[in-house]
PDB file of C-alpha atoms in Angstrom:
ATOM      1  CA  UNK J   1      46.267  85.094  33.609  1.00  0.00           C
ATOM      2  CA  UNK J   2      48.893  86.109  36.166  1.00  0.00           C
ATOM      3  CA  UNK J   3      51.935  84.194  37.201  1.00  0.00           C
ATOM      4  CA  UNK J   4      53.546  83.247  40.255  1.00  0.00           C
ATOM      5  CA  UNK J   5      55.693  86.347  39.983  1.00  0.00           C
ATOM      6  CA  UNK J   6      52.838  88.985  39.746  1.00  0.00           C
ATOM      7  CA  UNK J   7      51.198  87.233  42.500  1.00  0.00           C
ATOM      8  CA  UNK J   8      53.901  87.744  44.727  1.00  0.00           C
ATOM      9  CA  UNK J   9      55.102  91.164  43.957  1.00  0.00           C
ATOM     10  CA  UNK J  10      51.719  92.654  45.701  1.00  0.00           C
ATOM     11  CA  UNK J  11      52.188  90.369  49.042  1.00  0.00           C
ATOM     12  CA  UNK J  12      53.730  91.864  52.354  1.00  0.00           C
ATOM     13  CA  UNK J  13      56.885  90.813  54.036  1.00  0.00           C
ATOM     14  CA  UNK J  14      55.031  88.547  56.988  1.00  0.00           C
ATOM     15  CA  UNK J  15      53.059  86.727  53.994  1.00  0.00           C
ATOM     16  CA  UNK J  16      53.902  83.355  52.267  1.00  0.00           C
ATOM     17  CA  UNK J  17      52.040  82.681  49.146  1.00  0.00           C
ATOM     18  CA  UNK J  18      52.590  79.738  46.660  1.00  0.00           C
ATOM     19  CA  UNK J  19      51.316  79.544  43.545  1.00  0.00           C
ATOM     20  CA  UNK J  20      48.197  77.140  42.956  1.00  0.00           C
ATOM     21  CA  UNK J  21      48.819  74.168  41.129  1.00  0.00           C
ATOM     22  CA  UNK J  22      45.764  75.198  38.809  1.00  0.00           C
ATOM     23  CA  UNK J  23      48.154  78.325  37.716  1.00  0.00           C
ATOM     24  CA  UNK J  24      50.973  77.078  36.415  1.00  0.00           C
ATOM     25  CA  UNK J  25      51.072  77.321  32.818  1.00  0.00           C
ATOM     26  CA  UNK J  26      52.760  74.549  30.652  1.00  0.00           C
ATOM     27  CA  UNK J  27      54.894  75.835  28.071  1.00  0.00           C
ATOM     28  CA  UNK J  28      55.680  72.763  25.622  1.00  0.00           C
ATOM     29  CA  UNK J  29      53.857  70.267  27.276  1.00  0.00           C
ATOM     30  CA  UNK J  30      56.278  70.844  30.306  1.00  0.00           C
ATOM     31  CA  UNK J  31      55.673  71.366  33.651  1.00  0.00           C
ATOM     32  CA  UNK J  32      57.749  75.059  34.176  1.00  0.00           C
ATOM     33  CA  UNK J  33      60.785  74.540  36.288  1.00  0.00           C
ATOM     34  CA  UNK J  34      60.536  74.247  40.487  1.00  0.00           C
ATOM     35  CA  UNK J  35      60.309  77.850  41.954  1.00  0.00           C
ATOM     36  CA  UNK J  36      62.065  78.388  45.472  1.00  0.00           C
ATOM     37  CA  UNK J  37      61.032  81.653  47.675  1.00  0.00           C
ATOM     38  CA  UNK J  38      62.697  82.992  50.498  1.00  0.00           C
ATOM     39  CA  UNK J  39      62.473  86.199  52.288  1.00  0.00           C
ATOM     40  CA  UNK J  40      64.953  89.188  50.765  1.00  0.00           C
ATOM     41  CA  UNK J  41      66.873  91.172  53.052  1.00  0.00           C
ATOM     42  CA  UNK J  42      66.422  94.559  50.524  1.00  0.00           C
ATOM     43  CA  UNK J  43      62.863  94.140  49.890  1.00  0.00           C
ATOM     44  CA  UNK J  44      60.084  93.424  52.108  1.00  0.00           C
ATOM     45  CA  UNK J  45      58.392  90.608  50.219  1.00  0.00           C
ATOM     46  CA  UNK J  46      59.073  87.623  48.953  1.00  0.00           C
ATOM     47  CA  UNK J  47      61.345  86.827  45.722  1.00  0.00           C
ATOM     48  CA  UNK J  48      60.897  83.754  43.329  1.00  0.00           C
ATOM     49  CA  UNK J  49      64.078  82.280  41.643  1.00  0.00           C
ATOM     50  CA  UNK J  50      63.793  79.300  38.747  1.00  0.00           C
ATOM     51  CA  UNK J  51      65.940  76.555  39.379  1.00  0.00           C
ATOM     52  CA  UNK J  52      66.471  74.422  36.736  1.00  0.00           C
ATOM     53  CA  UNK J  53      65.911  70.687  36.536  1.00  0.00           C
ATOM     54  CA  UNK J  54      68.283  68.504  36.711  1.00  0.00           C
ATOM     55  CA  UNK J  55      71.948  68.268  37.448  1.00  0.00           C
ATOM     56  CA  UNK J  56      74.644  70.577  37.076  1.00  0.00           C
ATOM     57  CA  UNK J  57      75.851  70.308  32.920  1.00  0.00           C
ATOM     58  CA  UNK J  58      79.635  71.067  32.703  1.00  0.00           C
ATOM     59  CA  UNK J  59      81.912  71.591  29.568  1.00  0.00           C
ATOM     60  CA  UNK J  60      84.125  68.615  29.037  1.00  0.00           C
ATOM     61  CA  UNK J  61      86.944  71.334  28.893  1.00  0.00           C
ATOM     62  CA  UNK J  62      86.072  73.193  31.510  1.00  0.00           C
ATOM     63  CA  UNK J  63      85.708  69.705  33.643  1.00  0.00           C
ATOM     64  CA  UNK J  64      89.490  69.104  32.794  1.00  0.00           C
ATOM     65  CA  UNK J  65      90.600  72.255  33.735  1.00  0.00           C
ATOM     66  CA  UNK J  66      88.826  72.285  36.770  1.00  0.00           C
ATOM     67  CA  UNK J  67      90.880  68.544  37.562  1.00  0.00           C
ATOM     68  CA  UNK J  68      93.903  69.777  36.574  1.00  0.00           C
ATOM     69  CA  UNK J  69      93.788  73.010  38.884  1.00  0.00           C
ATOM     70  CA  UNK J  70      92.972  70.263  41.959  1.00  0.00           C
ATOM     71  CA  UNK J  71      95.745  68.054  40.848  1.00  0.00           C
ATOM     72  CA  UNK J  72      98.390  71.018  41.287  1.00  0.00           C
ATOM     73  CA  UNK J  73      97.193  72.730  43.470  1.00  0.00           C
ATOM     74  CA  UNK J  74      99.429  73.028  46.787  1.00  0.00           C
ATOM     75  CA  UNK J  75      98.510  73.746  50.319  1.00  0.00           C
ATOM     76  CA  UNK J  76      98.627  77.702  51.223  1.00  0.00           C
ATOM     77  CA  UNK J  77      99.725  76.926  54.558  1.00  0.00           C
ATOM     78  CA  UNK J  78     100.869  73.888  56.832  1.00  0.00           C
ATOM     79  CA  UNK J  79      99.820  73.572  60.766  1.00  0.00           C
ATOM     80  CA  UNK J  80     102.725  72.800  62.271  1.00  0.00           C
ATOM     81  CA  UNK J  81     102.689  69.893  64.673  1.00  0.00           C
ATOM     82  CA  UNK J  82     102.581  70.490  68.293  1.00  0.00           C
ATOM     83  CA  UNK J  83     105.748  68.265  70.355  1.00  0.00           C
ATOM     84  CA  UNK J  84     104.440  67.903  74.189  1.00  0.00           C
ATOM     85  CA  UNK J  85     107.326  65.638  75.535  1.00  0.00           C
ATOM     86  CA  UNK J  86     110.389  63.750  74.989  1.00  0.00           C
ATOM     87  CA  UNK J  87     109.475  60.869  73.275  1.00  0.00           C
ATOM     88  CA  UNK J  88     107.468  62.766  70.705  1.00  0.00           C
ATOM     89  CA  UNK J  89     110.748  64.607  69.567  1.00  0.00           C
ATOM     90  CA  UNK J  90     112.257  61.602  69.641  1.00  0.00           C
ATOM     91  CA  UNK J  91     109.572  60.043  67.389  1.00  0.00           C
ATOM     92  CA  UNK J  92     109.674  63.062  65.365  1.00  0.00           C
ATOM     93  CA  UNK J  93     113.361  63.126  65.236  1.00  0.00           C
ATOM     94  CA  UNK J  94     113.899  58.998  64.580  1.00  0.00           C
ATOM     95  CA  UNK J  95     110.661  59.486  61.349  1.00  0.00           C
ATOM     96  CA  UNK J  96     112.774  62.511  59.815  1.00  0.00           C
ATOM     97  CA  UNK J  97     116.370  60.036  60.033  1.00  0.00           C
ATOM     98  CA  UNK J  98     115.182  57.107  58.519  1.00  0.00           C
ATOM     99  CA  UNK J  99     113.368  58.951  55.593  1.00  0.00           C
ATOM    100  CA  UNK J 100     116.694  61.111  55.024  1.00  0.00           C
ATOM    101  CA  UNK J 101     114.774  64.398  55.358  1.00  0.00           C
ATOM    102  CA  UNK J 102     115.635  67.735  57.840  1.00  0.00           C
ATOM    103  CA  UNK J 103     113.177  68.832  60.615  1.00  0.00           C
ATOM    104  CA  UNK J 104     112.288  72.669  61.620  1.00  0.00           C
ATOM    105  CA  UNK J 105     111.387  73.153  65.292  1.00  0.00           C
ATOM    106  CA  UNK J 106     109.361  76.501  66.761  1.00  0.00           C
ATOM    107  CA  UNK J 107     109.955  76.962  70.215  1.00  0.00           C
ATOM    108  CA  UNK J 108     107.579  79.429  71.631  1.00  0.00           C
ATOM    109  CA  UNK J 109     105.412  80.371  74.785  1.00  0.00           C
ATOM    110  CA  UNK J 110     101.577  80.942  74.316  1.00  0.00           C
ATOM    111  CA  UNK J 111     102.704  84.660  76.040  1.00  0.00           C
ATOM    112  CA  UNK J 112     104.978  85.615  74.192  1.00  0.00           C
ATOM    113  CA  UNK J 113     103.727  88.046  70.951  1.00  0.00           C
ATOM    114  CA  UNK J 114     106.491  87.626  68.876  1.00  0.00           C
ATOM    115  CA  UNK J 115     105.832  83.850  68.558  1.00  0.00           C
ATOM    116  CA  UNK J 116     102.105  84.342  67.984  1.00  0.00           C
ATOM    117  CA  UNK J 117     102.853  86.667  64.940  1.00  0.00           C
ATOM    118  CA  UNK J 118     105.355  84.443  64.201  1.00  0.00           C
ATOM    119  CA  UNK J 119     103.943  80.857  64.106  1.00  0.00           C
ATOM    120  CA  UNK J 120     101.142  81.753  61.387  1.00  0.00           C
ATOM    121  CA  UNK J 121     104.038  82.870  59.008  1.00  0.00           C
ATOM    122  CA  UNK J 122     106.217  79.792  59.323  1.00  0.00           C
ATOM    123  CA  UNK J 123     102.998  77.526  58.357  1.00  0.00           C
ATOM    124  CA  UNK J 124     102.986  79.625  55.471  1.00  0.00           C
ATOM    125  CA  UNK J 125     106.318  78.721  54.682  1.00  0.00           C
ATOM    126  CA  UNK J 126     105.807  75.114  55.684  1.00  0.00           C
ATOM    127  CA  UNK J 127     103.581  75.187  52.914  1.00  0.00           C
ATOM    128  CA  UNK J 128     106.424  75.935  50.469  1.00  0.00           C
ATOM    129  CA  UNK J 129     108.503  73.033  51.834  1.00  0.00           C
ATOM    130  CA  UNK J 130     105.713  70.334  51.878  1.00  0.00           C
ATOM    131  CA  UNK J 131     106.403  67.114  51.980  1.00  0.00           C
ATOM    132  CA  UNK J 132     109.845  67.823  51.827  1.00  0.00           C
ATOM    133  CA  UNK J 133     110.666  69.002  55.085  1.00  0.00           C
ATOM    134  CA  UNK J 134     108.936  68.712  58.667  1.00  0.00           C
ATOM    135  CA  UNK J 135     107.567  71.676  61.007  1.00  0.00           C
ATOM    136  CA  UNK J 136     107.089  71.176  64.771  1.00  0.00           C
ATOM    137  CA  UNK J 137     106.365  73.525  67.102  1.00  0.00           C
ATOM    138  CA  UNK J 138     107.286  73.527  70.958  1.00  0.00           C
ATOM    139  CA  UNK J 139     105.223  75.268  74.217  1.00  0.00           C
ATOM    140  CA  UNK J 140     108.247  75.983  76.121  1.00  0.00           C
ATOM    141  CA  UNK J 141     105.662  76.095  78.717  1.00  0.00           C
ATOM    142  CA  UNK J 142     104.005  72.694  78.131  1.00  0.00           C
ATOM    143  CA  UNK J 143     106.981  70.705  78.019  1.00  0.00           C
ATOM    144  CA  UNK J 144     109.788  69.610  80.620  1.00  0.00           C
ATOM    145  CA  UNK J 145     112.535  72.101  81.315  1.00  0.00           C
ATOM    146  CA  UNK J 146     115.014  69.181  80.573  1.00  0.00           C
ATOM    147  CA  UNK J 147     113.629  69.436  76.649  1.00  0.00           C
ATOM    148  CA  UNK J 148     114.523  72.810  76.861  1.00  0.00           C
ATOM    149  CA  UNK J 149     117.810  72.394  77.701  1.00  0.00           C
ATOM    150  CA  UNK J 150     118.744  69.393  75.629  1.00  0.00           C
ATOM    151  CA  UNK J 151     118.145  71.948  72.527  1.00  0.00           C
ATOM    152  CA  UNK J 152     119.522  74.591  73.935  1.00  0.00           C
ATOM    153  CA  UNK J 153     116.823  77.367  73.859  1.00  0.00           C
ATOM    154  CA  UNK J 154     117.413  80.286  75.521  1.00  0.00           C
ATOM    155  CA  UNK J 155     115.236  82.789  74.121  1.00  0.00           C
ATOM    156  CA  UNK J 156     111.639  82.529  72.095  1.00  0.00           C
ATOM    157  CA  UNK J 157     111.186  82.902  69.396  1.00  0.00           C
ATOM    158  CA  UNK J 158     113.973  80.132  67.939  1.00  0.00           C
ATOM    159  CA  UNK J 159     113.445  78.247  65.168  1.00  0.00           C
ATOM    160  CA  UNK J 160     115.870  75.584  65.138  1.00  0.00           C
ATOM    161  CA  UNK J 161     116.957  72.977  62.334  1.00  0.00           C
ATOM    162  CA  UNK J 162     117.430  69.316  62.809  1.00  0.00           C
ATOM    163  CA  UNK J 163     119.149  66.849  60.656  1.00  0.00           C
ATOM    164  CA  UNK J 164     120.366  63.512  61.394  1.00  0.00           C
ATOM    165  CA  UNK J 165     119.093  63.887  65.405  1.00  0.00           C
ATOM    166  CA  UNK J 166     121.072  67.174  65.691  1.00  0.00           C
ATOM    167  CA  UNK J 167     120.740  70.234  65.955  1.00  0.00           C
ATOM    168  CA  UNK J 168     122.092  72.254  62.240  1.00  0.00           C
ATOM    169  CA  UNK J 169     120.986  75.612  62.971  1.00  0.00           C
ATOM    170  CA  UNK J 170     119.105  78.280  64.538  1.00  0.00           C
ATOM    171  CA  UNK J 171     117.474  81.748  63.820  1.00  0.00           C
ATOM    172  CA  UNK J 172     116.155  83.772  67.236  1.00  0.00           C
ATOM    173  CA  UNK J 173     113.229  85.666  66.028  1.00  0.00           C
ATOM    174  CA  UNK J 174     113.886  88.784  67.882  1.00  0.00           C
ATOM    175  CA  UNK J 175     113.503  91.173  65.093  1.00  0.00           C
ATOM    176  CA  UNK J 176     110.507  91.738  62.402  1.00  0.00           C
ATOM    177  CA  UNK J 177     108.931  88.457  60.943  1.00  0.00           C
ATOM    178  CA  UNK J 178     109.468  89.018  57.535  1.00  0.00           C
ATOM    179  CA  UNK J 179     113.304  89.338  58.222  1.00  0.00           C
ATOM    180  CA  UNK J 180     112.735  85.638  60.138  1.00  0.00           C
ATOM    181  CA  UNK J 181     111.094  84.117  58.039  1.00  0.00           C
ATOM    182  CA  UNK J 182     113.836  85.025  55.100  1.00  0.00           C
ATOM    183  CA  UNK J 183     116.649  84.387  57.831  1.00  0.00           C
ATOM    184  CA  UNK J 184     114.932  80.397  58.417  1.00  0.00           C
ATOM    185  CA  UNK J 185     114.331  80.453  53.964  1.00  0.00           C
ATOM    186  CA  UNK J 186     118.025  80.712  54.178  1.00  0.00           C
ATOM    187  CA  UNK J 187     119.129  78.389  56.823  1.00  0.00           C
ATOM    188  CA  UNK J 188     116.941  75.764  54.861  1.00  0.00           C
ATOM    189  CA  UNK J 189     118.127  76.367  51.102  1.00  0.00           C
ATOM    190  CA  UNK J 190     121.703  76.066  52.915  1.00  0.00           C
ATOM    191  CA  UNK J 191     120.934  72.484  54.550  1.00  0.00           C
ATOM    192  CA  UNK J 192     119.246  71.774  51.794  1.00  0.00           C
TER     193      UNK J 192
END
């Protein structure tokens, strides 16, 4: 008697073929397990793979381990959050005050390369400080030209600390990212 396998192996690509009800062959007074085809990219007919029934049996060890890695598990990278006027530094400024904590501030342009390489390397490092500390970043471009001025940014990219509604410190970016990013590592270990 041939299976649902045999029966397939002969078929061409273009051809679907299911076995008949009639064939399946009961092995313990069980039904055998569902069968699911689809078409494989290597070969040009049809493959069969068991599934089997039910759900998805894991060791109680393995289950804990599994919770455990979750549980600990930090982000690998923080988006910082854009600022678009005033009264969202403000806001952002007020928040960090009242719960005692500093705030780091990219200002960039959307043209300007250095910031682009730039602003995916300071989530990364956002990451390390979360939920300790804040990161914003600023669209020179997108903002007024009175925001700019109030903190005092004259070239991109600056990262700038803020504690207490002022501004600590500042690192321009002018020079290779890794070298920034240790440069703003060290202006926060030193606030902090």
């Amino acid at each position: 008697m041939a299976t649902a396998a045999s029966a397939c192996a002969g078929t061409g690509a273009g051809e679907a073929t299911a076995s008949p009800p009639s064939r399946r062959i009961l092995v313990g007074g069980r039904p055998p397990p569902p069968r699911v085809s689809f078409l494989s990219k290597s070969s040009p007919g049809w493959a069969l793979i068991s599934l089997p029934p039910g759900p998805r049996r894991v060791a109680p060890a393995a289950a804990a381990a599994e919770e455990r890695v979750e549980e600990e598990e930090e982000p690998a990278w923080v988006e910082l959050e854009p600022i678009g006027s005033e009264q969202q530094l403000d806001r952002a400024l007020a928040e960090a005050q009242q719960i005692g904590l500093p705030i780091v501030l990219l200002w960039m342009a959307s043209w300007c390369r250095k910031c682009i390489y730039l602003k995916p390397k300071l989530e990364k490092l956002a990451a390390e400080y979360y939920p300790r500390i804040r990161f914003y970043c600023v669209d020179v471009n997108a903002v007024p030209q009175k925001l700019v001025n109030r903190a005092g940014v004259t070239k991109m990219p600056s990262i700038q600390l803020w504690s207490d509604s002022q501004k600590q410190a500042e690192v321009i970016g002018g020079h290779k990212s890794w070298l920034v990013i240790d440069d703003v590592r060290r202006m926060i270990d030193q606030e902090e």
